[in-house]
Steps between C-alpha positions, in 0.01 A plus 500: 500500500335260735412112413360306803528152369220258625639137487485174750843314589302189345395664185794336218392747267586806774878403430485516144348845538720600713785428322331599131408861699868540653622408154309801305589712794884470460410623168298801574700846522270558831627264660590612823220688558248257501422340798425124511254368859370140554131478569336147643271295323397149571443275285362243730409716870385167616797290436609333854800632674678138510688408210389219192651423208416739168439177237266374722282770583523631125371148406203489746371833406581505122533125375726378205561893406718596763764357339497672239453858694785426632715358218393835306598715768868304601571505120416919434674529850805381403513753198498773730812349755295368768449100595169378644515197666125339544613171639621684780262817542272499823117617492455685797361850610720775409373737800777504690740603193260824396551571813878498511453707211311734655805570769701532241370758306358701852883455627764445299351648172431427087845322430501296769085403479627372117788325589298270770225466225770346273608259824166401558407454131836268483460352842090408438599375081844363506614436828170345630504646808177524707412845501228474748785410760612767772861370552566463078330822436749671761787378311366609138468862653821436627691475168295763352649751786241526772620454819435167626379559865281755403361297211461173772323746737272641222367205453467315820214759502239702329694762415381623116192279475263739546621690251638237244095425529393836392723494236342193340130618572675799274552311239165305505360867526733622156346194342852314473399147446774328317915585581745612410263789449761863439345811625684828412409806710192368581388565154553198259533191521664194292422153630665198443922417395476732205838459274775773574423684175127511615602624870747776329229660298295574779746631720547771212129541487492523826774794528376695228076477672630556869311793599177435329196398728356138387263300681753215685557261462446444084692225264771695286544117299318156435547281809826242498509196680437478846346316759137558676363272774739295533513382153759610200488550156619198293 
């Protein structure tokens, strides 16, 4: 089975998904057949490539609320092990890291593509690294296993941006217009950070209808909370 996960690095509510979807999986006898790969979305493609502080863009573009989208989201974050730390978090463009992703699923491979996903996640949430920085980005593929010196040389170019490009005009083109958005086999498609229990029941959907012909990409449940154009649910 085959679920090409379409998230941003600066989407909180990709995390939660992520971790809610790895939690059903660990649960589901298929386990190790299914095969998890990152897709890019962007929540903001025109966000500058120099660094500014989250709370302060959040502010500007959503007023008063933004605290609270991102007291809800620290607080439900928290319940599933991981720490989001707003005061430090950077708004930048997250390019450069769907690009590193890109390598490291062309080169090195599923595992590896998830593990740097996780360091990014951490790195952009937690650690309040700037993302949209060559030099920080080379160490976060660093600790997730990619080799640093071809990771630095990667992206001292234009190596995978022509085709990390195509593959968000592909997801304009399959209608995906809010992340995390979970596609399985090009088929279905959940969106949002569904609950584990939620996430199980359609992976056993989806093993028992693999085979039939549907049009793709079509909701198997309601929508869960995610984040579209820059904004997230509160």
């Amino acid at each position: 089975m085959k679920v090409e996960i379409y998230s941003d690095i600066a989407c909180p509510w990709c995390w939660i998904g992520k971790r809610r979807f790895e939690t059903a999986l660990d649960a589901f006898p298929g386990k190790d057949a299914v095969e998890l790969v990152y897709r890019p979305y962007q929540l903001v493609p025109d966000a500058p490539g120099t660094a500014s502080p989250h709370r302060a863009w959040l502010a500007e573009r959503y007023g008063p609320q933004s605290v609270a989208m991102d007291a809800r989201v620290a607080e439900l974050g928290l319940a599933e092990g991981l720490t989001y730390d707003f005061d430090a978090a950077q708004h930048v463009n997250t390019i450069l890291g769907h690009r590193l992703l890109h390598l490291a699923e062309t080169e090195y491979g599923a595992e590896v593509q998830g593990r740097l996903k996780e360091a990014l996640l951490k790195a952009h949430f937690t650690d309040g690294v700037d993302v949209g920085d060559r030099t920080a980005l080379v160490e976060v593929a660093a600790s997730a296993g990619l080799d640093r010196e071809r990771a630095a040389a990667y992206l001292a170019g234009d190596e995978g941006a022509a085709e990390v490009e195509a593959q968000l005009a592909e997801a304009r083109e399959l209608g995906i217009n809010a992340v995390p958005t979970f596609v399985f086999e090009g088929k279905w498609a959940v969106q949002g950070a569904q609950d584990a229990e939620t996430f199980r029941k359609v992976l056993d959907q989806v093993a028992t209808e693999i085979g039939e012909r549907l049009p793709a990409p079509q909701p198997v449940a309601p929508a869960g909370e995610s984040c579209a154009d820059g904004a997230c649910a509160i």
